[in-house]
Amino acid sequence: MTDQTEYMTNPKGHLVPVSQIKEIDLMRDKLVMDMVSKAQKMSDQLAQLKGELFADVQAFIELSAGEYSVKVGGDKGNVTLQSYDGKYQVKRAIQESLTFDERLVAAKALIDSCLQRWSEGAQPELQVLVHDAFQVDKAGNINTGRVLGLRRYKITDEEWMRAMQAISDAVQVNGSKSYIRILERVGDSEKFSLIPLDIAGV
């Protein structure tokens, strides 16, 4: 039976006797594994901190709402809590990921029909905006913000309005990401700087 403690696995999955591995390679491996262990522990601590911060913010929202005999549920919505001296802020942000279903194709067809009807009198800028809104990135994804931005135009054309309704109906919430940001006021200015909680920002 092979004594596994005398072997190490190389990137190809082969077992290599420790006696055949250079000392510098063994030292490098130990250094990397030590740093990975520290990073994993810190990652676990950050995950625990994130959970505690979200729970604290939600608990305070419910406490504050209780003063008005209002019950609130869920953790939706962006909230900013500020220290009494105004030096610190804690921001909770919920960012939803939006996608479009097949009804977006119908919306594009209706818009194209509008532009064709308006071809003589339509503003070139509007045509450019519509064209850009439906452009896809390298991954084949449409910019949801640009498409949804078309709804801001006060156009009362019946076909255009049906296109805007199709866009609204096509929106699907694909998921959401939650963020906690803690900020500190910069001196006496109105600006706040983020207190970094990621290793790249420290």
JSON list of C-alpha atoms in Angstrom, two decimals:
[
{"chain": "A", "resi": 1, "resn": "MET", "atom": "CA", "xyz": [0.00, 0.00, 0.00]},
{"chain": "A", "resi": 2, "resn": "THR", "atom": "CA", "xyz": [1.41, 3.38, -1.05]},
{"chain": "A", "resi": 3, "resn": "ASP", "atom": "CA", "xyz": [2.10, 5.86, 1.72]},
{"chain": "A", "resi": 4, "resn": "GLN", "atom": "CA", "xyz": [0.35, 8.96, 0.40]},
{"chain": "A", "resi": 5, "resn": "THR", "atom": "CA", "xyz": [2.25, 11.27, 2.78]},
{"chain": "A", "resi": 6, "resn": "GLU", "atom": "CA", "xyz": [5.43, 10.68, 0.73]},
{"chain": "A", "resi": 7, "resn": "TYR", "atom": "CA", "xyz": [3.80, 11.83, -2.49]},
{"chain": "A", "resi": 8, "resn": "MET", "atom": "CA", "xyz": [2.41, 15.07, -3.89]},
{"chain": "A", "resi": 9, "resn": "THR", "atom": "CA", "xyz": [0.04, 15.51, -6.81]},
{"chain": "A", "resi": 10, "resn": "ASN", "atom": "CA", "xyz": [1.27, 17.56, -9.75]},
{"chain": "A", "resi": 11, "resn": "PRO", "atom": "CA", "xyz": [-1.00, 19.67, -12.05]},
{"chain": "A", "resi": 12, "resn": "LYS", "atom": "CA", "xyz": [-1.54, 16.66, -14.33]},
{"chain": "A", "resi": 13, "resn": "GLY", "atom": "CA", "xyz": [-2.85, 14.58, -11.43]},
{"chain": "A", "resi": 14, "resn": "HIS", "atom": "CA", "xyz": [0.24, 12.38, -11.21]},
{"chain": "A", "resi": 15, "resn": "LEU", "atom": "CA", "xyz": [1.68, 11.33, -7.87]},
{"chain": "A", "resi": 16, "resn": "VAL", "atom": "CA", "xyz": [5.27, 12.48, -7.51]},
{"chain": "A", "resi": 17, "resn": "PRO", "atom": "CA", "xyz": [7.54, 11.28, -4.68]},
{"chain": "A", "resi": 18, "resn": "VAL", "atom": "CA", "xyz": [8.41, 14.14, -2.35]},
{"chain": "A", "resi": 19, "resn": "SER", "atom": "CA", "xyz": [12.05, 13.08, -2.52]},
{"chain": "A", "resi": 20, "resn": "GLN", "atom": "CA", "xyz": [12.06, 13.97, -6.23]},
{"chain": "A", "resi": 21, "resn": "ILE", "atom": "CA", "xyz": [10.60, 17.45, -5.77]},
{"chain": "A", "resi": 22, "resn": "LYS", "atom": "CA", "xyz": [13.01, 20.40, -5.55]},
{"chain": "A", "resi": 23, "resn": "GLU", "atom": "CA", "xyz": [13.22, 22.16, -2.18]},
{"chain": "A", "resi": 24, "resn": "ILE", "atom": "CA", "xyz": [12.23, 25.50, -3.72]},
{"chain": "A", "resi": 25, "resn": "ASP", "atom": "CA", "xyz": [9.08, 23.90, -5.15]},
{"chain": "A", "resi": 26, "resn": "LEU", "atom": "CA", "xyz": [8.19, 22.49, -1.74]},
{"chain": "A", "resi": 27, "resn": "MET", "atom": "CA", "xyz": [8.76, 25.89, -0.13]},
{"chain": "A", "resi": 28, "resn": "ARG", "atom": "CA", "xyz": [6.62, 27.60, -2.78]},
{"chain": "A", "resi": 29, "resn": "ASP", "atom": "CA", "xyz": [3.82, 25.08, -2.26]},
{"chain": "A", "resi": 30, "resn": "LYS", "atom": "CA", "xyz": [3.87, 25.60, 1.50]},
{"chain": "A", "resi": 31, "resn": "LEU", "atom": "CA", "xyz": [3.81, 29.40, 1.10]},
{"chain": "A", "resi": 32, "resn": "VAL", "atom": "CA", "xyz": [0.86, 29.27, -1.29]},
{"chain": "A", "resi": 33, "resn": "MET", "atom": "CA", "xyz": [-1.13, 26.87, 0.88]},
{"chain": "A", "resi": 34, "resn": "ASP", "atom": "CA", "xyz": [-0.49, 29.01, 3.98]},
{"chain": "A", "resi": 35, "resn": "MET", "atom": "CA", "xyz": [-1.72, 32.13, 2.18]},
{"chain": "A", "resi": 36, "resn": "VAL", "atom": "CA", "xyz": [-4.75, 30.29, 0.77]},
{"chain": "A", "resi": 37, "resn": "SER", "atom": "CA", "xyz": [-5.65, 29.13, 4.28]},
{"chain": "A", "resi": 38, "resn": "LYS", "atom": "CA", "xyz": [-5.45, 32.70, 5.62]},
{"chain": "A", "resi": 39, "resn": "ALA", "atom": "CA", "xyz": [-7.49, 34.03, 2.70]},
{"chain": "A", "resi": 40, "resn": "GLN", "atom": "CA", "xyz": [-10.19, 31.37, 3.15]},
{"chain": "A", "resi": 41, "resn": "LYS", "atom": "CA", "xyz": [-10.51, 32.22, 6.84]},
{"chain": "A", "resi": 42, "resn": "MET", "atom": "CA", "xyz": [-10.78, 35.93, 6.04]},
{"chain": "A", "resi": 43, "resn": "SER", "atom": "CA", "xyz": [-13.35, 35.19, 3.31]},
{"chain": "A", "resi": 44, "resn": "ASP", "atom": "CA", "xyz": [-15.44, 33.28, 5.84]},
{"chain": "A", "resi": 45, "resn": "GLN", "atom": "CA", "xyz": [-15.18, 36.20, 8.29]},
{"chain": "A", "resi": 46, "resn": "LEU", "atom": "CA", "xyz": [-16.24, 38.69, 5.60]},
{"chain": "A", "resi": 47, "resn": "ALA", "atom": "CA", "xyz": [-19.22, 36.49, 4.69]},
{"chain": "A", "resi": 48, "resn": "GLN", "atom": "CA", "xyz": [-20.22, 36.38, 8.36]},
{"chain": "A", "resi": 49, "resn": "LEU", "atom": "CA", "xyz": [-19.78, 40.16, 8.64]},
{"chain": "A", "resi": 50, "resn": "LYS", "atom": "CA", "xyz": [-21.94, 40.73, 5.56]},
{"chain": "A", "resi": 51, "resn": "GLY", "atom": "CA", "xyz": [-24.71, 38.60, 7.01]},
{"chain": "A", "resi": 52, "resn": "GLU", "atom": "CA", "xyz": [-24.55, 40.42, 10.35]},
{"chain": "A", "resi": 53, "resn": "LEU", "atom": "CA", "xyz": [-24.59, 43.86, 8.70]},
{"chain": "A", "resi": 54, "resn": "PHE", "atom": "CA", "xyz": [-27.62, 42.99, 6.56]},
{"chain": "A", "resi": 55, "resn": "ALA", "atom": "CA", "xyz": [-29.44, 41.61, 9.59]},
{"chain": "A", "resi": 56, "resn": "ASP", "atom": "CA", "xyz": [-28.59, 44.71, 11.65]},
{"chain": "A", "resi": 57, "resn": "VAL", "atom": "CA", "xyz": [-29.85, 47.07, 8.92]},
{"chain": "A", "resi": 58, "resn": "GLN", "atom": "CA", "xyz": [-33.09, 45.14, 8.49]},
{"chain": "A", "resi": 59, "resn": "ALA", "atom": "CA", "xyz": [-33.66, 44.97, 12.26]},
{"chain": "A", "resi": 60, "resn": "PHE", "atom": "CA", "xyz": [-33.23, 48.74, 12.53]},
{"chain": "A", "resi": 61, "resn": "ILE", "atom": "CA", "xyz": [-35.63, 49.36, 9.63]},
{"chain": "A", "resi": 62, "resn": "GLU", "atom": "CA", "xyz": [-38.26, 47.28, 11.41]},
{"chain": "A", "resi": 63, "resn": "LEU", "atom": "CA", "xyz": [-37.55, 49.05, 14.71]},
{"chain": "A", "resi": 64, "resn": "SER", "atom": "CA", "xyz": [-37.90, 52.47, 13.08]},
{"chain": "A", "resi": 65, "resn": "ALA", "atom": "CA", "xyz": [-41.08, 51.50, 11.24]},
{"chain": "A", "resi": 66, "resn": "GLY", "atom": "CA", "xyz": [-42.50, 50.27, 14.54]},
{"chain": "A", "resi": 67, "resn": "GLU", "atom": "CA", "xyz": [-42.67, 53.87, 15.77]},
{"chain": "A", "resi": 68, "resn": "TYR", "atom": "CA", "xyz": [-45.39, 54.42, 13.19]},
{"chain": "A", "resi": 69, "resn": "SER", "atom": "CA", "xyz": [-47.17, 51.14, 13.91]},
{"chain": "A", "resi": 70, "resn": "VAL", "atom": "CA", "xyz": [-46.06, 49.83, 10.54]},
{"chain": "A", "resi": 71, "resn": "LYS", "atom": "CA", "xyz": [-44.82, 46.33, 9.90]},
{"chain": "A", "resi": 72, "resn": "VAL", "atom": "CA", "xyz": [-42.32, 45.87, 7.10]},
{"chain": "A", "resi": 73, "resn": "GLY", "atom": "CA", "xyz": [-41.14, 42.62, 5.66]},
{"chain": "A", "resi": 74, "resn": "GLY", "atom": "CA", "xyz": [-38.43, 41.49, 3.31]},
{"chain": "A", "resi": 75, "resn": "ASP", "atom": "CA", "xyz": [-35.15, 43.18, 2.58]},
{"chain": "A", "resi": 76, "resn": "LYS", "atom": "CA", "xyz": [-36.00, 44.94, -0.67]},
{"chain": "A", "resi": 77, "resn": "GLY", "atom": "CA", "xyz": [-35.06, 48.52, -1.38]},
{"chain": "A", "resi": 78, "resn": "ASN", "atom": "CA", "xyz": [-32.04, 50.74, -0.98]},
{"chain": "A", "resi": 79, "resn": "VAL", "atom": "CA", "xyz": [-31.48, 52.28, 2.44]},
{"chain": "A", "resi": 80, "resn": "THR", "atom": "CA", "xyz": [-28.92, 54.72, 3.85]},
{"chain": "A", "resi": 81, "resn": "LEU", "atom": "CA", "xyz": [-28.26, 54.96, 7.59]},
{"chain": "A", "resi": 82, "resn": "GLN", "atom": "CA", "xyz": [-26.13, 57.84, 8.83]},
{"chain": "A", "resi": 83, "resn": "SER", "atom": "CA", "xyz": [-24.30, 58.44, 12.08]},
{"chain": "A", "resi": 84, "resn": "TYR", "atom": "CA", "xyz": [-25.51, 61.35, 14.21]},
{"chain": "A", "resi": 85, "resn": "ASP", "atom": "CA", "xyz": [-22.45, 63.46, 13.40]},
{"chain": "A", "resi": 86, "resn": "GLY", "atom": "CA", "xyz": [-22.88, 62.79, 9.70]},
{"chain": "A", "resi": 87, "resn": "LYS", "atom": "CA", "xyz": [-19.39, 61.37, 9.38]},
{"chain": "A", "resi": 88, "resn": "TYR", "atom": "CA", "xyz": [-20.35, 57.81, 8.49]},
{"chain": "A", "resi": 89, "resn": "GLN", "atom": "CA", "xyz": [-22.96, 56.19, 6.28]},
{"chain": "A", "resi": 90, "resn": "VAL", "atom": "CA", "xyz": [-24.06, 52.60, 5.84]},
{"chain": "A", "resi": 91, "resn": "LYS", "atom": "CA", "xyz": [-25.76, 51.93, 2.52]},
{"chain": "A", "resi": 92, "resn": "ARG", "atom": "CA", "xyz": [-27.74, 48.82, 1.69]},
{"chain": "A", "resi": 93, "resn": "ALA", "atom": "CA", "xyz": [-28.29, 48.37, -2.02]},
{"chain": "A", "resi": 94, "resn": "ILE", "atom": "CA", "xyz": [-30.31, 45.71, -3.80]},
{"chain": "A", "resi": 95, "resn": "GLN", "atom": "CA", "xyz": [-29.46, 45.46, -7.49]},
{"chain": "A", "resi": 96, "resn": "GLU", "atom": "CA", "xyz": [-31.79, 43.38, -9.63]},
{"chain": "A", "resi": 97, "resn": "SER", "atom": "CA", "xyz": [-30.53, 41.63, -12.75]},
{"chain": "A", "resi": 98, "resn": "LEU", "atom": "CA", "xyz": [-33.01, 42.11, -15.59]},
{"chain": "A", "resi": 99, "resn": "THR", "atom": "CA", "xyz": [-33.42, 40.19, -18.83]},
{"chain": "A", "resi": 100, "resn": "PHE", "atom": "CA", "xyz": [-35.99, 40.20, -21.62]},
{"chain": "A", "resi": 101, "resn": "ASP", "atom": "CA", "xyz": [-38.09, 37.31, -22.86]},
{"chain": "A", "resi": 102, "resn": "GLU", "atom": "CA", "xyz": [-39.30, 36.68, -26.44]},
{"chain": "A", "resi": 103, "resn": "ARG", "atom": "CA", "xyz": [-41.72, 39.63, -26.34]},
{"chain": "A", "resi": 104, "resn": "LEU", "atom": "CA", "xyz": [-38.76, 41.93, -26.92]},
{"chain": "A", "resi": 105, "resn": "VAL", "atom": "CA", "xyz": [-38.72, 40.66, -30.54]},
{"chain": "A", "resi": 106, "resn": "ALA", "atom": "CA", "xyz": [-42.31, 41.88, -30.96]},
{"chain": "A", "resi": 107, "resn": "ALA", "atom": "CA", "xyz": [-41.39, 45.23, -29.45]},
{"chain": "A", "resi": 108, "resn": "LYS", "atom": "CA", "xyz": [-38.50, 45.64, -31.90]},
{"chain": "A", "resi": 109, "resn": "ALA", "atom": "CA", "xyz": [-40.77, 44.78, -34.83]},
{"chain": "A", "resi": 110, "resn": "LEU", "atom": "CA", "xyz": [-43.32, 47.38, -33.74]},
{"chain": "A", "resi": 111, "resn": "ILE", "atom": "CA", "xyz": [-40.60, 50.01, -33.31]},
{"chain": "A", "resi": 112, "resn": "ASP", "atom": "CA", "xyz": [-39.16, 49.22, -36.74]},
{"chain": "A", "resi": 113, "resn": "SER", "atom": "CA", "xyz": [-42.62, 49.65, -38.20]},
{"chain": "A", "resi": 114, "resn": "CYS", "atom": "CA", "xyz": [-42.94, 53.03, -36.50]},
{"chain": "A", "resi": 115, "resn": "LEU", "atom": "CA", "xyz": [-39.59, 54.19, -37.80]},
{"chain": "A", "resi": 116, "resn": "GLN", "atom": "CA", "xyz": [-40.50, 53.09, -41.30]},
{"chain": "A", "resi": 117, "resn": "ARG", "atom": "CA", "xyz": [-43.75, 55.06, -41.18]},
{"chain": "A", "resi": 118, "resn": "TRP", "atom": "CA", "xyz": [-41.94, 58.07, -39.77]},
{"chain": "A", "resi": 119, "resn": "SER", "atom": "CA", "xyz": [-38.97, 57.79, -42.13]},
{"chain": "A", "resi": 120, "resn": "GLU", "atom": "CA", "xyz": [-39.63, 61.13, -43.77]},
{"chain": "A", "resi": 121, "resn": "GLY", "atom": "CA", "xyz": [-40.25, 63.14, -40.63]},
{"chain": "A", "resi": 122, "resn": "ALA", "atom": "CA", "xyz": [-38.52, 61.13, -37.90]},
{"chain": "A", "resi": 123, "resn": "GLN", "atom": "CA", "xyz": [-35.62, 62.75, -36.12]},
{"chain": "A", "resi": 124, "resn": "PRO", "atom": "CA", "xyz": [-32.32, 61.01, -37.01]},
{"chain": "A", "resi": 125, "resn": "GLU", "atom": "CA", "xyz": [-31.35, 61.13, -33.34]},
{"chain": "A", "resi": 126, "resn": "LEU", "atom": "CA", "xyz": [-34.31, 58.93, -32.39]},
{"chain": "A", "resi": 127, "resn": "GLN", "atom": "CA", "xyz": [-33.39, 56.38, -35.02]},
{"chain": "A", "resi": 128, "resn": "VAL", "atom": "CA", "xyz": [-29.81, 56.27, -33.71]},
{"chain": "A", "resi": 129, "resn": "LEU", "atom": "CA", "xyz": [-31.05, 55.84, -30.12]},
{"chain": "A", "resi": 130, "resn": "VAL", "atom": "CA", "xyz": [-33.33, 52.98, -31.09]},
{"chain": "A", "resi": 131, "resn": "HIS", "atom": "CA", "xyz": [-30.60, 51.31, -33.13]},
{"chain": "A", "resi": 132, "resn": "ASP", "atom": "CA", "xyz": [-28.11, 51.60, -30.26]},
{"chain": "A", "resi": 133, "resn": "ALA", "atom": "CA", "xyz": [-30.63, 50.35, -27.70]},
{"chain": "A", "resi": 134, "resn": "PHE", "atom": "CA", "xyz": [-30.96, 47.00, -29.46]},
{"chain": "A", "resi": 135, "resn": "GLN", "atom": "CA", "xyz": [-27.24, 46.48, -30.07]},
{"chain": "A", "resi": 136, "resn": "VAL", "atom": "CA", "xyz": [-25.75, 43.45, -28.35]},
{"chain": "A", "resi": 137, "resn": "ASP", "atom": "CA", "xyz": [-22.40, 43.22, -26.59]},
{"chain": "A", "resi": 138, "resn": "LYS", "atom": "CA", "xyz": [-19.69, 40.65, -27.28]},
{"chain": "A", "resi": 139, "resn": "ALA", "atom": "CA", "xyz": [-21.57, 38.11, -25.16]},
{"chain": "A", "resi": 140, "resn": "GLY", "atom": "CA", "xyz": [-24.75, 38.63, -27.18]},
{"chain": "A", "resi": 141, "resn": "ASN", "atom": "CA", "xyz": [-26.56, 40.47, -24.38]},
{"chain": "A", "resi": 142, "resn": "ILE", "atom": "CA", "xyz": [-28.75, 43.54, -24.84]},
{"chain": "A", "resi": 143, "resn": "ASN", "atom": "CA", "xyz": [-28.22, 46.55, -22.58]},
{"chain": "A", "resi": 144, "resn": "THR", "atom": "CA", "xyz": [-31.42, 46.53, -20.52]},
{"chain": "A", "resi": 145, "resn": "GLY", "atom": "CA", "xyz": [-30.98, 50.14, -19.42]},
{"chain": "A", "resi": 146, "resn": "ARG", "atom": "CA", "xyz": [-30.92, 51.45, -22.98]},
{"chain": "A", "resi": 147, "resn": "VAL", "atom": "CA", "xyz": [-33.99, 49.46, -24.03]},
{"chain": "A", "resi": 148, "resn": "LEU", "atom": "CA", "xyz": [-35.97, 50.48, -20.95]},
{"chain": "A", "resi": 149, "resn": "GLY", "atom": "CA", "xyz": [-34.85, 54.07, -21.55]},
{"chain": "A", "resi": 150, "resn": "LEU", "atom": "CA", "xyz": [-36.94, 54.16, -24.75]},
{"chain": "A", "resi": 151, "resn": "ARG", "atom": "CA", "xyz": [-40.05, 54.28, -22.54]},
{"chain": "A", "resi": 152, "resn": "ARG", "atom": "CA", "xyz": [-39.12, 57.78, -21.39]},
{"chain": "A", "resi": 153, "resn": "TYR", "atom": "CA", "xyz": [-40.05, 59.32, -24.72]},
{"chain": "A", "resi": 154, "resn": "LYS", "atom": "CA", "xyz": [-43.50, 60.92, -24.72]},
{"chain": "A", "resi": 155, "resn": "ILE", "atom": "CA", "xyz": [-44.63, 59.50, -28.05]},
{"chain": "A", "resi": 156, "resn": "THR", "atom": "CA", "xyz": [-48.38, 58.97, -28.33]},
{"chain": "A", "resi": 157, "resn": "ASP", "atom": "CA", "xyz": [-48.34, 56.94, -31.53]},
{"chain": "A", "resi": 158, "resn": "GLU", "atom": "CA", "xyz": [-50.51, 53.86, -30.92]},
{"chain": "A", "resi": 159, "resn": "GLU", "atom": "CA", "xyz": [-48.01, 51.43, -32.43]},
{"chain": "A", "resi": 160, "resn": "TRP", "atom": "CA", "xyz": [-45.14, 52.95, -30.45]},
{"chain": "A", "resi": 161, "resn": "MET", "atom": "CA", "xyz": [-47.17, 52.69, -27.25]},
{"chain": "A", "resi": 162, "resn": "ARG", "atom": "CA", "xyz": [-47.83, 49.00, -27.96]},
{"chain": "A", "resi": 163, "resn": "ALA", "atom": "CA", "xyz": [-44.08, 48.53, -28.46]},
{"chain": "A", "resi": 164, "resn": "MET", "atom": "CA", "xyz": [-43.38, 50.16, -25.09]},
{"chain": "A", "resi": 165, "resn": "GLN", "atom": "CA", "xyz": [-45.97, 47.90, -23.44]},
{"chain": "A", "resi": 166, "resn": "ALA", "atom": "CA", "xyz": [-44.29, 44.88, -25.05]},
{"chain": "A", "resi": 167, "resn": "ILE", "atom": "CA", "xyz": [-40.96, 46.01, -23.62]},
{"chain": "A", "resi": 168, "resn": "SER", "atom": "CA", "xyz": [-42.49, 46.35, -20.15]},
{"chain": "A", "resi": 169, "resn": "ASP", "atom": "CA", "xyz": [-44.09, 42.90, -20.42]},
{"chain": "A", "resi": 170, "resn": "ALA", "atom": "CA", "xyz": [-40.84, 41.36, -21.64]},
{"chain": "A", "resi": 171, "resn": "VAL", "atom": "CA", "xyz": [-38.86, 42.36, -18.56]},
{"chain": "A", "resi": 172, "resn": "GLN", "atom": "CA", "xyz": [-37.93, 39.41, -16.36]},
{"chain": "A", "resi": 173, "resn": "VAL", "atom": "CA", "xyz": [-36.12, 39.65, -13.01]},
{"chain": "A", "resi": 174, "resn": "ASN", "atom": "CA", "xyz": [-33.28, 37.17, -13.39]},
{"chain": "A", "resi": 175, "resn": "GLY", "atom": "CA", "xyz": [-31.99, 37.54, -9.84]},
{"chain": "A", "resi": 176, "resn": "SER", "atom": "CA", "xyz": [-30.64, 40.15, -7.48]},
{"chain": "A", "resi": 177, "resn": "LYS", "atom": "CA", "xyz": [-27.41, 41.04, -5.74]},
{"chain": "A", "resi": 178, "resn": "SER", "atom": "CA", "xyz": [-27.18, 42.66, -2.34]},
{"chain": "A", "resi": 179, "resn": "TYR", "atom": "CA", "xyz": [-24.49, 45.08, -1.30]},
{"chain": "A", "resi": 180, "resn": "ILE", "atom": "CA", "xyz": [-23.47, 46.76, 1.93]},
{"chain": "A", "resi": 181, "resn": "ARG", "atom": "CA", "xyz": [-21.27, 49.83, 1.60]},
{"chain": "A", "resi": 182, "resn": "ILE", "atom": "CA", "xyz": [-19.80, 51.71, 4.55]},
{"chain": "A", "resi": 183, "resn": "LEU", "atom": "CA", "xyz": [-18.59, 55.22, 3.83]},
{"chain": "A", "resi": 184, "resn": "GLU", "atom": "CA", "xyz": [-16.67, 57.90, 5.69]},
{"chain": "A", "resi": 185, "resn": "ARG", "atom": "CA", "xyz": [-16.93, 61.65, 5.06]},
{"chain": "A", "resi": 186, "resn": "VAL", "atom": "CA", "xyz": [-13.79, 63.16, 3.57]},
{"chain": "A", "resi": 187, "resn": "GLY", "atom": "CA", "xyz": [-12.77, 66.00, 5.91]},
{"chain": "A", "resi": 188, "resn": "ASP", "atom": "CA", "xyz": [-15.34, 68.80, 5.92]},
{"chain": "A", "resi": 189, "resn": "SER", "atom": "CA", "xyz": [-16.46, 68.18, 2.36]},
{"chain": "A", "resi": 190, "resn": "GLU", "atom": "CA", "xyz": [-19.73, 66.73, 1.14]},
{"chain": "A", "resi": 191, "resn": "LYS", "atom": "CA", "xyz": [-17.92, 63.75, -0.36]},
{"chain": "A", "resi": 192, "resn": "PHE", "atom": "CA", "xyz": [-17.78, 60.28, 1.17]},
{"chain": "A", "resi": 193, "resn": "SER", "atom": "CA", "xyz": [-15.11, 57.67, 0.55]},
{"chain": "A", "resi": 194, "resn": "LEU", "atom": "CA", "xyz": [-15.76, 53.95, 0.69]},
{"chain": "A", "resi": 195, "resn": "ILE", "atom": "CA", "xyz": [-14.22, 51.98, 3.55]},
{"chain": "A", "resi": 196, "resn": "PRO", "atom": "CA", "xyz": [-12.83, 49.05, 1.53]},
{"chain": "A", "resi": 197, "resn": "LEU", "atom": "CA", "xyz": [-13.82, 45.54, 2.54]},
{"chain": "A", "resi": 198, "resn": "ASP", "atom": "CA", "xyz": [-12.18, 43.82, -0.42]},
{"chain": "A", "resi": 199, "resn": "ILE", "atom": "CA", "xyz": [-8.50, 42.98, -0.54]},
{"chain": "A", "resi": 200, "resn": "ALA", "atom": "CA", "xyz": [-7.95, 44.92, -3.78]},
{"chain": "A", "resi": 201, "resn": "GLY", "atom": "CA", "xyz": [-9.25, 48.14, -2.26]},
{"chain": "A", "resi": 202, "resn": "VAL", "atom": "CA", "xyz": [-7.27, 48.13, 0.98]}
]
